[in-house]
Amino acid sequence: MTYEEALQKLSPAGQEHLLQYYDELDPRQKDSLLAQIGDLDLSLLDLVKKGAGEIEKGKLEPMGAVTLEEIREKREQYEKRGLEALHAGKVGAVLLAGGQGTRLGLDKPKGMLNVGVHKELYLFEQLISNLLEVVKKADAWIPLFVMTSEKNNEDTTAFFEEHDFFGYQKEYVFFFVQEMAPSVSYDGRIYMEGKGKISTSPNGNGGWFSSLAGAGLLDKIHELGVEWLNVFSVDNVLQKIADPVFAGATMEAGCVCGSKVVAKAGPNEKVGVLCLEDGRPAIVEYYEMTDEMIHSRDENGRLLYNYGVILNYLFEVETLTKIMKENMPTHIVEKKIPYINEQAELVRPEEPNGYKFETLVLDMIHMMDNCLSFEVERSREFAPIKNRTGVDSLESARELMRENGIEL
Ligand code: UTP
């Protein structure tokens, strides 16, 4: 793209300021800036005009789950089926580690967080240790795909190398990098983070499968015979990965996807709830629920919209391949975005100052014909580290880890 073409692209959208420092750049930086402008998807800016949270929902209805009790009864049967599949190499795991963890405010990948107290215990290390338990049981290595972003790929891969993959078989770990999207101010002006660098951020966790495919890893998946992928987040330190009972239950139910859920701690807990939307599985966010939905209960006093998702899903690869090209809704999310001010100095704001654009893995659920809602015990499987203090923090996760007998 030439300077003139870039200007032509930016002007109608009122974004010419991206070229403000063009003349000061060296030839390499100029080329790089023009390429960034060439890649920009300006249609995203329309979403800012529409406002946040404007994605429309269809008709919502409650959806039950396979409960803890039911799972207890059929545990052996499920586990056997799951372990067979795992032993045959049919289940892979996908670690979503492309996020920036802005709420935690680390200057390195979240997985590098030391959750130990008397010893070093990194988030990545604990997750690998959880996965290794299943490797042992299944007596087979489980392919692990790790999604990073442009911002943290180098640090993440170096950290794994440095720590000898925390005892995992290196040949079974595959990194891939997700795509980026521009970050904008509240009035839709694209931020710059350097004179020749547009401010971008990872485009959400919803694009994980197309990024994986884009990195050429679908061939690897077929070569290895992987038929199912268990997607999970980097920050739930009690996460059970490639859980044979969950995998077996999803397969036995004949579903194309499964989601681990926990019973809500109370009506007002801020979690996405698995339900039905126009007869198909879907996740409704807490802020999209009406008061009536939040408080209605069944005849046993159980909340009708009771099962919150914990970002642990199992998807059939064949179905993922079919839906890969379908459009996913884009969410606009308020975040703290570093930017250069009028003096071209880099500012790292303390408070949110604009929007990022993200697609979300939870929206994939609505693209599935069915989904097994699989209840798990919160105190055993859900200890996310999202915030610096308080709810879902390092402190609360450490407490839960201790309760589960993990030495810190
Ligand atoms: P979160 O929604 O908690 O986002 O991610 P985050 O970026 O980690 O943290 P905040 O909101 O800025 O504080 C849930 C999971 O999805 C991954 C994260 O790494 C985490 O495992 N994720 C998120 C990605 O892989 N890519 C993204 O673009 C966003």
XYZ file of C-alpha atoms and ligand atoms in Angstrom:
437
model
C 0.000 0.000 0.000
C 1.286 3.492 -0.866
C 0.949 6.579 1.328
C -1.824 7.895 -0.948
C -3.752 4.630 -0.773
C -3.424 4.610 3.001
C -4.747 8.153 3.216
C -7.624 7.228 0.929
C -8.528 4.314 3.162
C -8.326 6.315 6.388
C -9.939 9.622 5.400
C -13.575 8.505 5.059
C -13.310 6.963 8.533
C -11.697 10.068 10.048
C -8.534 8.167 10.995
C -5.878 10.208 9.118
C -4.043 10.828 12.392
C -2.446 7.398 11.972
C -0.205 9.006 9.343
C 0.603 12.048 11.490
C 4.247 11.065 12.100
C 4.817 9.373 8.734
C 7.438 11.871 7.577
C 9.545 11.280 10.690
C 9.800 7.518 10.138
C 12.676 5.699 8.454
C 11.850 3.730 5.271
C 11.420 0.426 7.126
C 9.062 1.972 9.674
C 7.124 3.648 6.855
C 6.602 0.311 5.111
C 5.577 -1.288 8.364
C 3.014 1.436 9.139
C 1.526 1.228 5.643
C 1.251 -2.546 5.972
C -0.526 -2.140 9.334
C -2.966 0.291 7.737
C -3.471 -2.138 4.855
C -4.459 -4.862 7.347
C -6.862 -2.671 9.325
C -10.498 -3.739 9.370
C -12.215 -0.368 9.602
C -15.689 -1.898 9.590
C -15.098 -2.672 13.276
C -15.423 1.040 14.000
C -19.145 0.901 13.194
C -19.576 -1.168 16.340
C -18.396 1.744 18.465
C -21.077 3.933 16.937
C -23.680 1.291 17.775
C -22.461 1.115 21.382
C -21.338 -1.729 23.656
C -23.475 -4.771 24.382
C -25.706 -4.352 21.381
C -25.637 -7.952 20.153
C -29.222 -9.092 19.955
C -30.401 -12.299 21.573
C -33.124 -14.660 20.375
C -35.679 -16.434 22.569
C -33.950 -17.657 25.712
C -34.948 -20.715 27.708
C -33.311 -22.539 30.606
C -31.194 -25.631 30.003
C -30.453 -28.320 32.578
C -27.165 -30.106 33.116
C -25.906 -33.597 33.784
C -25.686 -33.094 37.517
C -22.931 -34.083 39.937
C -25.148 -36.840 41.253
C -25.813 -38.314 37.822
C -22.133 -38.096 36.974
C -21.195 -39.872 40.196
C -23.453 -42.784 39.226
C -22.027 -43.168 35.738
C -18.473 -42.084 36.468
C -16.816 -45.406 35.661
C -18.628 -45.811 32.366
C -17.764 -42.254 31.283
C -14.181 -42.500 32.414
C -13.626 -45.763 30.561
C -14.954 -44.292 27.321
C -12.892 -41.138 27.770
C -9.687 -42.971 28.586
C -10.080 -45.197 25.531
C -10.367 -42.118 23.332
C -7.417 -40.457 25.053
C -5.279 -43.551 24.778
C -6.067 -43.716 21.065
C -4.886 -40.091 20.727
C -8.329 -38.810 19.774
C -8.436 -35.932 22.269
C -6.215 -32.864 22.135
C -6.079 -29.858 24.444
C -6.002 -26.173 23.545
C -4.606 -23.702 26.036
C -5.884 -20.179 25.404
C -2.972 -18.009 26.454
C -3.233 -15.095 24.053
C -4.979 -12.723 26.468
C -3.286 -9.754 28.062
C -4.615 -10.189 31.586
C -5.145 -6.458 31.901
C -7.132 -6.786 35.136
C -4.182 -8.511 36.783
C -1.820 -5.946 35.318
C 1.209 -8.176 34.751
C 3.926 -7.134 32.332
C 4.446 -10.720 31.174
C 2.224 -13.591 30.020
C -0.283 -14.594 32.714
C 0.947 -18.183 32.642
C 4.305 -16.954 33.962
C 2.681 -15.846 37.206
C 4.249 -17.533 40.215
C 1.390 -18.874 42.317
C 3.723 -20.535 44.815
C 4.405 -19.237 48.306
C 7.335 -21.270 49.674
C 8.404 -22.534 46.285
C 8.141 -21.466 42.683
C 5.014 -22.757 41.028
C 4.043 -21.091 37.784
C 0.535 -21.093 36.383
C 1.758 -22.829 33.224
C 3.549 -25.387 35.394
C 0.431 -26.179 37.435
C -1.681 -26.563 34.292
C 0.864 -28.915 32.755
C 0.966 -30.845 35.997
C -2.848 -31.205 35.857
C -2.581 -32.473 32.290
C 0.237 -34.855 33.158
C -2.085 -36.648 35.584
C -4.316 -37.563 32.650
C -1.347 -38.496 30.454
C -0.385 -40.988 33.123
C -3.884 -42.420 33.458
C -4.423 -42.661 29.706
C -0.891 -43.899 29.130
C -0.545 -41.629 26.112
C 0.736 -38.142 25.397
C -2.050 -35.678 24.742
C -1.316 -33.136 22.005
C -1.330 -29.672 23.552
C -1.929 -26.646 21.339
C -1.022 -23.320 22.931
C -2.478 -20.104 21.557
C -0.345 -17.030 22.165
C -0.486 -13.539 20.677
C 2.014 -11.323 18.918
C 2.466 -9.597 22.269
C 3.433 -12.629 24.320
C 4.502 -15.385 21.949
C 8.230 -14.889 22.373
C 8.095 -14.769 26.169
C 5.765 -17.759 26.351
C 7.730 -20.064 24.090
C 11.025 -19.054 25.752
C 9.525 -19.765 29.176
C 8.452 -23.267 28.144
C 11.907 -23.951 26.689
C 13.658 -22.591 29.757
C 11.632 -24.882 32.008
C 11.960 -27.937 29.810
C 8.234 -27.838 29.070
C 7.604 -28.581 32.758
C 8.126 -32.273 32.114
C 5.817 -32.462 29.097
C 6.969 -34.154 25.904
C 8.072 -31.247 23.735
C 7.025 -32.945 20.490
C 3.420 -32.863 21.671
C 3.312 -29.123 22.299
C 2.343 -26.854 19.396
C 2.306 -23.068 19.672
C 0.288 -20.838 17.381
C -0.275 -17.088 17.334
C -3.717 -15.484 17.263
C -4.727 -12.434 15.284
C -4.830 -8.816 16.441
C -7.426 -6.023 16.192
C -7.020 -2.250 16.597
C -7.800 -0.555 19.906
C -9.814 2.676 19.926
C -10.753 5.542 22.223
C -14.347 5.819 23.428
C -15.129 8.058 20.459
C -13.769 5.556 17.967
C -10.350 7.078 17.253
C -7.752 4.385 16.685
C -4.911 4.670 19.197
C -1.225 4.656 18.269
C 1.339 3.108 20.598
C 4.326 4.539 18.755
C 4.860 6.959 15.894
C 4.921 4.075 13.455
C 2.839 1.556 15.383
C -0.918 1.267 15.561
C -2.211 0.126 18.928
C -3.541 -3.380 18.541
C -4.572 -6.095 20.948
C -5.368 -9.800 20.645
C -8.759 -10.160 18.963
C -10.366 -12.309 21.644
C -10.398 -16.046 22.235
C -13.144 -16.790 19.679
C -10.773 -17.035 16.750
C -8.728 -19.847 18.268
C -9.755 -22.518 15.776
C -9.297 -20.412 12.654
C -5.917 -19.221 13.982
C -4.936 -22.815 14.663
C -5.970 -23.755 11.141
C -4.234 -20.664 9.742
C -1.016 -21.808 11.397
C -1.239 -25.069 9.447
C -1.992 -27.144 12.534
C -5.118 -28.797 11.121
C -2.814 -31.067 9.160
C -1.110 -31.996 12.410
C -4.489 -32.678 14.013
C -5.469 -35.007 11.191
C -2.067 -36.654 11.126
C -2.305 -37.367 14.859
C -5.922 -38.557 14.544
C -7.285 -35.948 16.981
C -11.097 -35.882 16.816
C -11.884 -33.746 19.860
C -10.373 -30.579 21.275
C -10.665 -29.492 24.891
C -10.335 -25.718 25.065
C -9.420 -24.132 28.377
C -8.232 -20.857 29.853
C -4.813 -20.090 31.236
C -5.998 -18.669 34.514
C -8.060 -21.402 36.171
C -5.380 -23.098 38.154
C -7.602 -26.011 39.256
C -8.595 -26.701 35.674
C -8.998 -30.365 34.802
C -7.726 -30.702 31.269
C -8.711 -33.487 28.880
C -10.802 -34.863 31.731
C -11.684 -38.434 30.688
C -15.001 -38.386 32.564
C -16.108 -35.197 30.796
C -14.895 -36.452 27.416
C -16.555 -39.842 27.900
C -19.854 -38.252 28.981
C -19.926 -35.962 25.930
C -19.234 -38.878 23.600
C -21.785 -41.164 25.301
C -24.406 -38.419 24.988
C -23.744 -38.261 21.241
C -23.106 -34.517 21.479
C -20.810 -32.507 19.218
C -19.700 -30.376 22.117
C -19.622 -30.277 25.888
C -19.233 -27.512 28.429
C -18.166 -27.780 32.033
C -20.472 -25.748 34.258
C -20.806 -24.944 37.952
C -24.034 -24.298 39.842
C -24.234 -20.553 40.433
C -23.154 -19.355 43.870
C -26.271 -17.176 43.950
C -28.684 -15.496 41.543
C -26.472 -12.446 41.099
C -23.165 -14.167 40.422
C -21.533 -12.541 37.404
C -21.047 -15.563 35.157
C -22.245 -16.517 31.699
C -25.002 -19.124 31.894
C -25.492 -22.029 29.514
C -29.054 -22.000 28.198
C -31.039 -22.381 24.992
C -31.432 -19.569 22.480
C -33.999 -20.219 19.770
C -33.736 -23.896 20.651
C -29.960 -24.097 20.256
C -27.345 -24.095 23.007
C -26.014 -20.662 23.858
C -24.395 -18.712 26.634
C -26.130 -15.688 28.035
C -23.952 -13.190 29.880
C -25.095 -12.027 33.322
C -25.699 -8.489 32.077
C -27.942 -9.790 29.292
C -30.306 -11.520 31.727
C -33.565 -9.937 32.856
C -34.421 -9.794 36.564
C -36.998 -12.479 35.989
C -34.424 -14.812 34.436
C -31.989 -14.156 37.246
C -34.440 -15.012 40.007
C -36.815 -17.692 38.591
C -36.589 -21.069 40.248
C -37.995 -24.537 39.513
C -40.302 -26.517 41.829
C -37.272 -27.694 43.836
C -36.117 -24.169 44.443
C -33.197 -24.440 42.014
C -32.443 -21.429 39.833
C -33.759 -22.024 36.323
C -30.713 -20.349 34.813
C -28.371 -22.097 37.175
C -25.296 -23.314 35.351
C -22.384 -20.957 34.852
C -19.626 -21.687 32.352
C -15.967 -21.877 33.403
C -14.276 -21.745 29.994
C -13.669 -25.450 29.626
C -15.258 -26.808 26.464
C -14.910 -29.929 24.387
C -15.518 -29.601 20.649
C -15.669 -32.177 17.895
C -13.040 -31.270 15.294
C -15.269 -32.185 12.345
C -17.935 -29.722 13.483
C -15.353 -27.024 14.135
C -14.072 -27.435 10.608
C -17.596 -26.991 9.233
C -18.319 -23.775 11.138
C -14.848 -22.277 10.775
C -15.837 -19.867 8.001
C -19.014 -18.643 9.698
C -18.994 -15.132 11.100
C -18.893 -14.742 14.839
C -20.299 -11.700 16.639
C -17.697 -9.105 17.608
C -17.888 -7.700 21.125
C -16.515 -4.346 22.112
C -14.844 -4.482 25.468
C -13.646 -1.637 27.685
C -9.955 -1.948 28.540
C -6.874 -0.013 29.616
C -5.030 0.728 26.388
C -1.477 2.136 26.256
C -1.241 4.971 23.721
C 0.909 7.915 22.700
C -0.349 11.353 23.685
C -0.044 14.603 21.745
C 3.618 14.857 22.693
C 4.100 11.318 21.337
C 4.873 10.022 24.833
C 3.658 6.555 25.752
C 0.921 6.621 28.413
C -0.146 3.536 30.375
C -3.558 4.432 31.784
C -4.668 3.323 35.250
C -8.318 3.201 34.235
C -10.043 1.892 31.089
C -9.721 4.451 28.303
C -11.293 2.782 25.295
C -12.365 -0.348 23.519
C -10.850 -3.504 22.136
C -12.674 -5.742 19.672
C -13.035 -9.401 20.536
C -14.766 -12.515 19.351
C -15.439 -14.986 22.151
C -15.209 -18.749 22.334
C -18.523 -18.789 24.213
C -20.277 -17.651 21.028
C -19.105 -20.864 19.373
C -21.529 -22.787 21.561
C -24.464 -21.259 19.712
C -22.989 -22.516 16.455
C -23.254 -26.103 17.713
C -26.377 -28.231 17.216
C -26.134 -29.515 20.769
C -23.961 -29.222 23.824
C -23.661 -31.390 26.898
C -23.874 -29.281 30.018
C -21.632 -31.108 32.494
C -21.678 -30.028 36.134
C -18.456 -29.949 38.128
C -17.673 -29.027 41.705
C -16.656 -25.420 41.951
C -14.324 -25.973 44.919
C -12.429 -28.663 43.021
C -12.249 -27.268 39.525
C -12.696 -23.533 39.532
C -10.038 -21.175 40.835
C -9.601 -18.436 38.237
C -7.047 -15.674 38.703
C -8.496 -12.568 37.085
C -8.081 -9.700 39.547
C -5.307 -8.330 41.718
C -7.277 -8.755 44.942
C -10.602 -10.043 46.200
C -12.852 -12.230 44.066
C -11.059 -14.469 41.555
C -7.620 -13.279 42.605
C -4.278 -14.897 43.332
C -5.240 -14.958 47.022
C -8.562 -16.721 46.486
C -6.967 -19.188 44.062
C -4.197 -20.017 46.541
C -6.755 -20.761 49.207
C -8.597 -23.139 46.880
C -5.345 -24.773 45.809
C -4.434 -25.462 49.444
C -7.906 -26.925 50.023
C -7.200 -29.277 47.146
C -3.927 -30.428 48.645
C -1.614 -28.564 46.302
C 1.624 -27.611 48.019
C 2.496 -23.999 47.651
P -10.153 -13.183 29.663
O -11.472 -12.925 29.072
O -10.081 -13.332 31.137
O -9.157 -12.046 29.167
O -9.560 -14.458 28.951
P -7.657 -11.739 29.557
O -7.096 -10.985 28.393
O -6.888 -12.946 29.983
O -7.765 -10.814 30.844
P -8.347 -9.330 31.024
O -9.818 -9.411 30.700
O -7.595 -8.435 30.092
O -8.071 -9.040 32.461
C -10.021 -15.762 29.142
C -9.038 -16.693 28.472
O -8.966 -16.433 27.076
C -7.629 -16.130 26.696
C -6.945 -15.676 27.962
O -5.544 -15.849 27.860
C -7.601 -16.558 28.995
O -7.028 -17.838 29.010
N -7.640 -15.099 25.644
C -8.305 -13.934 25.842
C -6.946 -15.330 24.503
O -6.312 -16.387 24.332
N -6.955 -14.353 23.546
C -7.603 -13.191 23.691
O -7.569 -12.350 22.781
C -8.304 -12.973 24.882
